[in-house]
Tab-separated table of C-alpha atoms in Angstrom:
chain	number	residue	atom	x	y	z
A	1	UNK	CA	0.000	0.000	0.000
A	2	UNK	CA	2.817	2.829	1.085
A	3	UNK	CA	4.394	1.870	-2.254
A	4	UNK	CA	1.282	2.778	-4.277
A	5	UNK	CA	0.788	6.160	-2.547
A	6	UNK	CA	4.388	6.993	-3.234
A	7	UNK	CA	4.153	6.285	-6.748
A	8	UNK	CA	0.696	7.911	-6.930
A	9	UNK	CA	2.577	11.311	-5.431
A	10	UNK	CA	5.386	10.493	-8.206
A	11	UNK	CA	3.257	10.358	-10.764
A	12	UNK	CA	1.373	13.838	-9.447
A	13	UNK	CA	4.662	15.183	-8.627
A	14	UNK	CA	5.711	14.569	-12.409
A	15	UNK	CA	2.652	15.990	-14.238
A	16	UNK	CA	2.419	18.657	-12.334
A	17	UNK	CA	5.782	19.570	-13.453
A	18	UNK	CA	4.987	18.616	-16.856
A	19	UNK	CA	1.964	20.976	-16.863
A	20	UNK	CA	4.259	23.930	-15.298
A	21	UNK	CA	6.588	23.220	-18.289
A	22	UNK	CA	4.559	23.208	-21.156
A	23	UNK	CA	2.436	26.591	-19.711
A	24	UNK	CA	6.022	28.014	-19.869
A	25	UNK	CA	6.465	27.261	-23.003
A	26	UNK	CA	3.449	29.168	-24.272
A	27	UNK	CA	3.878	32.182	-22.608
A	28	UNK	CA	4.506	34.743	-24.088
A	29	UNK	CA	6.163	36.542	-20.595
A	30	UNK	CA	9.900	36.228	-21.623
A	31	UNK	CA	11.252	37.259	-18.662
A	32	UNK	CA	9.105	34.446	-16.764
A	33	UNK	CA	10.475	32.202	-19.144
A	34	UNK	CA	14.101	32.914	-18.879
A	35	UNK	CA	13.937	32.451	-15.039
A	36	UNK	CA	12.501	29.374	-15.598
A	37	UNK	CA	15.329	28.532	-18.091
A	38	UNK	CA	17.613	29.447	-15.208
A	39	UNK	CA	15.433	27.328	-12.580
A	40	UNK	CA	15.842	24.234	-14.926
A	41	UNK	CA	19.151	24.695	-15.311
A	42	UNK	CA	20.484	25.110	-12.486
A	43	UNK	CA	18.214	21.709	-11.452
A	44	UNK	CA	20.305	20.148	-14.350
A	45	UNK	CA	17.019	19.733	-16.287
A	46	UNK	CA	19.188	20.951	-19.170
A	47	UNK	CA	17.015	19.464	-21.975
A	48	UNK	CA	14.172	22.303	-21.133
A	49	UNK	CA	16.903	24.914	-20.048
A	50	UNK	CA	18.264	24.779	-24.132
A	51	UNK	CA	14.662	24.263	-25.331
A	52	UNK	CA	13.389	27.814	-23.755
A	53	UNK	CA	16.765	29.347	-24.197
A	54	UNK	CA	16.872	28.437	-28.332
A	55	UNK	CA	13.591	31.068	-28.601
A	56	UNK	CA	15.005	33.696	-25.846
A	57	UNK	CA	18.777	33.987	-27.203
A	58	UNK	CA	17.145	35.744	-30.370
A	59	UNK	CA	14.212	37.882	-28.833
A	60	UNK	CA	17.032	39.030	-26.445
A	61	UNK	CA	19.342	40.209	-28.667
A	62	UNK	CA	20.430	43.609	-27.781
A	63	UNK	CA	19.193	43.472	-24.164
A	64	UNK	CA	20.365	43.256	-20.951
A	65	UNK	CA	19.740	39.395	-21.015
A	66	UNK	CA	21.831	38.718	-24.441
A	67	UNK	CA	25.069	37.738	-22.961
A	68	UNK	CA	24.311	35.780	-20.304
A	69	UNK	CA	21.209	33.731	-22.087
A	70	UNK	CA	23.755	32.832	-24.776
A	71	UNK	CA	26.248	31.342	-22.401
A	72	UNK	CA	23.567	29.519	-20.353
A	73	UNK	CA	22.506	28.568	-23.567
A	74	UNK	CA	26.152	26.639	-24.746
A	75	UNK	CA	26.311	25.390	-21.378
A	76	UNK	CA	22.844	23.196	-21.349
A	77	UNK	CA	23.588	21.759	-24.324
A	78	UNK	CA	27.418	21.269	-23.022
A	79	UNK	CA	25.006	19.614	-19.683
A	80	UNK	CA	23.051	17.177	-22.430
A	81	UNK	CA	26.660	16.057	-24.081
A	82	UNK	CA	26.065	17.511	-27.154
A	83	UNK	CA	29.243	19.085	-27.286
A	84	UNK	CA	29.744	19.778	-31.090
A	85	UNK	CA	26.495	22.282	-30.661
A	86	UNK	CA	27.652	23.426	-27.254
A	87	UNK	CA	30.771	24.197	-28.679
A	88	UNK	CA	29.262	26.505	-32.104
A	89	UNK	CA	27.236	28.555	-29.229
A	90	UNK	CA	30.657	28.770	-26.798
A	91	UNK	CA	32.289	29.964	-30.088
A	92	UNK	CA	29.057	32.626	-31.016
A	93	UNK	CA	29.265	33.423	-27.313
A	94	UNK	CA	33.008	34.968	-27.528
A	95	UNK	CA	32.948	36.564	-30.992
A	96	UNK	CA	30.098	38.148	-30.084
A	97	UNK	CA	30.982	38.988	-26.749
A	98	UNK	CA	35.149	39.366	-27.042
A	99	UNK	CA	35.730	40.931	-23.682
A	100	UNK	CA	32.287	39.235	-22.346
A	101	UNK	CA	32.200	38.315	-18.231
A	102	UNK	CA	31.727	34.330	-19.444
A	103	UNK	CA	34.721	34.707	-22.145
A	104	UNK	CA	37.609	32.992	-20.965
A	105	UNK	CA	35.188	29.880	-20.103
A	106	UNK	CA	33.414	29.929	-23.459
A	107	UNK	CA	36.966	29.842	-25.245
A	108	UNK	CA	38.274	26.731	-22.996
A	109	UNK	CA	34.674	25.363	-22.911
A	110	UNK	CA	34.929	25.219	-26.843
A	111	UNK	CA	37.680	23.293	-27.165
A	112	UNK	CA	37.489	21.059	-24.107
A	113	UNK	CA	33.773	19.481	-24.906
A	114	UNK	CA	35.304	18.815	-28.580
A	115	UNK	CA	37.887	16.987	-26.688
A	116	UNK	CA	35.365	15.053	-25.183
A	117	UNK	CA	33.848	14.281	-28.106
A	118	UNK	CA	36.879	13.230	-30.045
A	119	UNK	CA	36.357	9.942	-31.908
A	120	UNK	CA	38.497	7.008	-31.679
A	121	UNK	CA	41.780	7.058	-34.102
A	122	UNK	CA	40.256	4.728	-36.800
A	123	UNK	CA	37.384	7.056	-37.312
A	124	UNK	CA	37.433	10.961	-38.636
A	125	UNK	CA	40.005	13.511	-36.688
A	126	UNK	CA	38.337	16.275	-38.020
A	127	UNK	CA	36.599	17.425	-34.548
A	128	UNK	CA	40.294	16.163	-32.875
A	129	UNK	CA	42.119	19.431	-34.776
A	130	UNK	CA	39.125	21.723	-34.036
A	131	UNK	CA	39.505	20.741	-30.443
A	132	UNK	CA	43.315	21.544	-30.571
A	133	UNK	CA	42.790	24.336	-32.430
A	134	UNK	CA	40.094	26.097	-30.135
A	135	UNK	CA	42.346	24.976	-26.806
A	136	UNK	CA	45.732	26.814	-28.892
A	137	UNK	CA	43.048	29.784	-29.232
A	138	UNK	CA	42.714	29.169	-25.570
A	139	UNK	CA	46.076	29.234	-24.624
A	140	UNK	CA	47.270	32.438	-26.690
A	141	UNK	CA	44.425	34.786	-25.414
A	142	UNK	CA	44.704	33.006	-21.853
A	143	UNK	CA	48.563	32.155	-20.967
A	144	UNK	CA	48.634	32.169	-17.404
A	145	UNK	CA	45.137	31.038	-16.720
A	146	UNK	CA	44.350	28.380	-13.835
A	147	UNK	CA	43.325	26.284	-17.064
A	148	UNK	CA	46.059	26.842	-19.605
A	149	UNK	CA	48.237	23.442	-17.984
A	150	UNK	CA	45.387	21.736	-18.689
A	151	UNK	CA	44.233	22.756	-21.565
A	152	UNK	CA	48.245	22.042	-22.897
A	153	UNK	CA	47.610	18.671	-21.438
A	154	UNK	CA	44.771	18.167	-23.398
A	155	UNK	CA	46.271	19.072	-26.242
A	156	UNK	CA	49.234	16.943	-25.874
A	157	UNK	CA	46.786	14.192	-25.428
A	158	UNK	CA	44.919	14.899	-28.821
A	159	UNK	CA	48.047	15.028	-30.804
A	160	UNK	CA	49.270	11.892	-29.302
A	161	UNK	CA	45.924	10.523	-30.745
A	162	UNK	CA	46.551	11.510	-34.292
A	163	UNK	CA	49.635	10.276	-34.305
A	164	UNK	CA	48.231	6.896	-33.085
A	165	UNK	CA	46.358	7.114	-36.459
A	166	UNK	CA	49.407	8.251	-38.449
A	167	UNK	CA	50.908	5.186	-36.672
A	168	UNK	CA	48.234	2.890	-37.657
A	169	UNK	CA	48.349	4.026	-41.304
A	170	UNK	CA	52.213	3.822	-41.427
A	171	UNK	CA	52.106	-0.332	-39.679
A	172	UNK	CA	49.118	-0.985	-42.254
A	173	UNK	CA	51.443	0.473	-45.672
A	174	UNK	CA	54.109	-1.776	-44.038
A	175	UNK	CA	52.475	-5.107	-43.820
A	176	UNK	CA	51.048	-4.417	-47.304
A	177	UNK	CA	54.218	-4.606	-48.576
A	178	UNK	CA	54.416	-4.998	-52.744
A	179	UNK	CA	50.845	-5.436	-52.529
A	180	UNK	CA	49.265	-3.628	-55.426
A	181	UNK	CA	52.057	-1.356	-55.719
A	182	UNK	CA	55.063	-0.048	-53.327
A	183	UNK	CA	53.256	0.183	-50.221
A	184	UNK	CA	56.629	0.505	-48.426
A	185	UNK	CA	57.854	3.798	-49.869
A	186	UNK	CA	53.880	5.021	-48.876
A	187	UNK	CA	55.121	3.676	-44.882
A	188	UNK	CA	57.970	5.859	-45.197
A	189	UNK	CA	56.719	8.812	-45.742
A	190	UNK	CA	53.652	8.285	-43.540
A	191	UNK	CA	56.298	7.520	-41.067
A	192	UNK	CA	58.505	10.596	-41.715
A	193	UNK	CA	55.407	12.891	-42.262
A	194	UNK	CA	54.279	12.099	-38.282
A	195	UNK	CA	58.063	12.329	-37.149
A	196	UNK	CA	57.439	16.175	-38.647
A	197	UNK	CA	53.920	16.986	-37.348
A	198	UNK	CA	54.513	14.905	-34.074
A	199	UNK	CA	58.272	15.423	-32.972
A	200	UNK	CA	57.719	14.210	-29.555
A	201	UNK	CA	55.382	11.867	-29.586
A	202	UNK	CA	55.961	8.324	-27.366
A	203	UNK	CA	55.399	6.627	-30.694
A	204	UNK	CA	58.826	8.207	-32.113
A	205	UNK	CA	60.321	5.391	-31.960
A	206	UNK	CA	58.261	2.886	-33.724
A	207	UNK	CA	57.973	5.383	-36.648
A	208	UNK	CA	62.040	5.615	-36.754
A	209	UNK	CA	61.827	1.470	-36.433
A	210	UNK	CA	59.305	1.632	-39.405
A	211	UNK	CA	61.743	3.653	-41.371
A	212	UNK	CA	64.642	1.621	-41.655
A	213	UNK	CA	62.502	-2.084	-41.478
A	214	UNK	CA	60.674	-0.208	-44.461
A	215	UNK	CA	63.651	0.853	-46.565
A	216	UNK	CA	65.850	-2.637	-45.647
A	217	UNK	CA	62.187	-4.533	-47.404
A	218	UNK	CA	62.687	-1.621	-50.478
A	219	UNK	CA	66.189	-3.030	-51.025
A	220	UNK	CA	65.581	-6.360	-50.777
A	221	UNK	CA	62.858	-6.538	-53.874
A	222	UNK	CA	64.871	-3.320	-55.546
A	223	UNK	CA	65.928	-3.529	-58.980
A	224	UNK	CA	69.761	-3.221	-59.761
A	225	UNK	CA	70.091	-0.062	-60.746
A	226	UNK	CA	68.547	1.258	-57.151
A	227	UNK	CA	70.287	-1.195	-54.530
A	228	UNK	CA	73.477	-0.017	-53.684
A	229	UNK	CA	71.388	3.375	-53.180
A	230	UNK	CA	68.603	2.006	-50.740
A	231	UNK	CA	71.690	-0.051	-48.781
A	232	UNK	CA	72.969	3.478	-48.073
A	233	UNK	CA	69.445	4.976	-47.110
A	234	UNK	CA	69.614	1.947	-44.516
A	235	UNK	CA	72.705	2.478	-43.158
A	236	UNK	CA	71.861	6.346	-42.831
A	237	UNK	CA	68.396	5.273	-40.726
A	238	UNK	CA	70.428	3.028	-38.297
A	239	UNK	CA	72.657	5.649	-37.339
A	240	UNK	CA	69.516	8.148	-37.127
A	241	UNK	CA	67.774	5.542	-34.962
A	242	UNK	CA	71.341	4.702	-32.682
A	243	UNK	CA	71.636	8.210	-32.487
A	244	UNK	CA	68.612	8.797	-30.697
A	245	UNK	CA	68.174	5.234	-29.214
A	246	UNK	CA	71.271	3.334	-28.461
A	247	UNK	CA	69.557	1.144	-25.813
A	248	UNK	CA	65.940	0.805	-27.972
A	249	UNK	CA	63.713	-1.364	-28.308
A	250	UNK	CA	64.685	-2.527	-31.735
A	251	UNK	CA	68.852	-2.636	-31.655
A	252	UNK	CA	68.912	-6.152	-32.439
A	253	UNK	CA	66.671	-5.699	-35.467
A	254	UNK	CA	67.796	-2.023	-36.905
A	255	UNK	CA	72.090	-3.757	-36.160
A	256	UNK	CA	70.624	-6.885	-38.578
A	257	UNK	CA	69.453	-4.659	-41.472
A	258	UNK	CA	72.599	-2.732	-41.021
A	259	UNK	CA	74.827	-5.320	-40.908
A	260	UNK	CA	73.070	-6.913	-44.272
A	261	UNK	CA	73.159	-3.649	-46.035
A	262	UNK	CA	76.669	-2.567	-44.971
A	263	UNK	CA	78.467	-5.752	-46.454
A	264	UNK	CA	76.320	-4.813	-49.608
A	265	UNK	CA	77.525	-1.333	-50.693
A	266	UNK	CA	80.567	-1.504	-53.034
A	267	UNK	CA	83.192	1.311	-53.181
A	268	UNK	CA	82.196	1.790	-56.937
A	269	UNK	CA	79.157	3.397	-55.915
């Protein structure tokens, strides 16, 4: 019995809500509505915060309740997870507003729920480099903010993610080999290409390993008049790579294609 009355007073509870909710959403009192966009917001009801705030941002224009209804505005749907449209209204918050009193957190706010929403490496980067490049926004108009570390962390972190994919792209060009065409001069400069655009990424090494495995594979199926050429471009990789690591993970295998290639390359060349 006490668990039908308390889901009787749930279920009064909830359409009496409902019926305060939709009689907001007819009136025509915009002020009325926009502190009941504030009451549901700040109850986390986010979903009708956004819905009432959608009509008010525009018939506020110009007023006193512009700036702020905008920002509440990028923030519900930043509270629903729908970052890639919280993140347009964080970025139509501070062009409109430049030197607004929600600026700073619009700017990081931008960048860090496209972090959020960054897809894994196999799939499209595109929202990963509009993350970094709202967070390097971030950083130039906010140096010594209490959020620039992290917001360099963050960034650190997304960059280390596309060069996972370069990484990915570079091992699959590799272990296609002479499949329908020279997939091993593609791995190269994959590999080299990330080595530019990622200098100090923890994957350095693998892409350095690639490298040399990559070019000691070209010479082995190279025609004649290109051998003694691609022995040299493996010699010059295992010095790069014993430069850098000369207690790696791949010595043995980076001394072996070395050693092969070395004996190979005749004085005539």
């Amino acid at each position: 019995m006490k668990k039908v009355v308390f889901l009787l007073m749930m279920m009064t509870v909830l359409l009496s809500s409902c019926g305060e909710y939709n009689k907001i959403l007819k009136s025509t009192d915009y002020e009325l509505k926009y502190s009941y966009a504030k009451k549901y917001f700040n109850a986390k009801q986010y979903s009708k915060s956004a819905t009432l705030l959608d009509e008010l941002v525009t018939i506020f224009k110009g007023t006193a309740y512009a700036e702020e209804s905008l920002y509440l505005l990028a923030q519900s749907y930043y509270g629903q997870k729908d970052y890639q449209t919280a993140s347009q209204y964080f970025e139509t918050y501070y062009t409109t507003y430049p030197k607004g009193e929600f600026t700073e957190l619009s700017r990081f706010y931008s960048g860090y729920g496209l972090y959020l929403d960054s897809p894994d490496p196999r799939l499209d980067q595109s929202q990963t480099y509009k993350a970094i490049e709202q967070l390097q926004l971030y950083l130039e108009y906010y140096p010594q903010s209490e959020r620039a570390e992290e917001a360099q962390n963050i960034m650190f972190e997304l960059q280390e993610k596309l060069a996972y994919k370069e990484l990915m792209a570079t091992r699959l060009y590799f272990n296609l080999g002479t499949y329908m065409g020279n997939n091993f001069q593609s791995c190269v400069i994959t590999a080299q290409n990330a080595l530019k655009n990622y200098p100090y990424s923890k994957y350095r090494e693998e892409f350095m390993f690639l490298i040399i495995r990559a070019k000691y594979e070209l010479a082995l199926v190279s025609v004649e008049e290109k051998l003694q050429g691609r022995y040299r471009d493996v010699v010059d990789e295992y010095y790069n790579y014993m430069n850098e690591y000369p207690e790696g993970n791949y010595v043995k295998q980076v001394t072996k294609f070395y050693d092969y290639a070395s004996k190979r390359i005749t004085d005539a060349y």
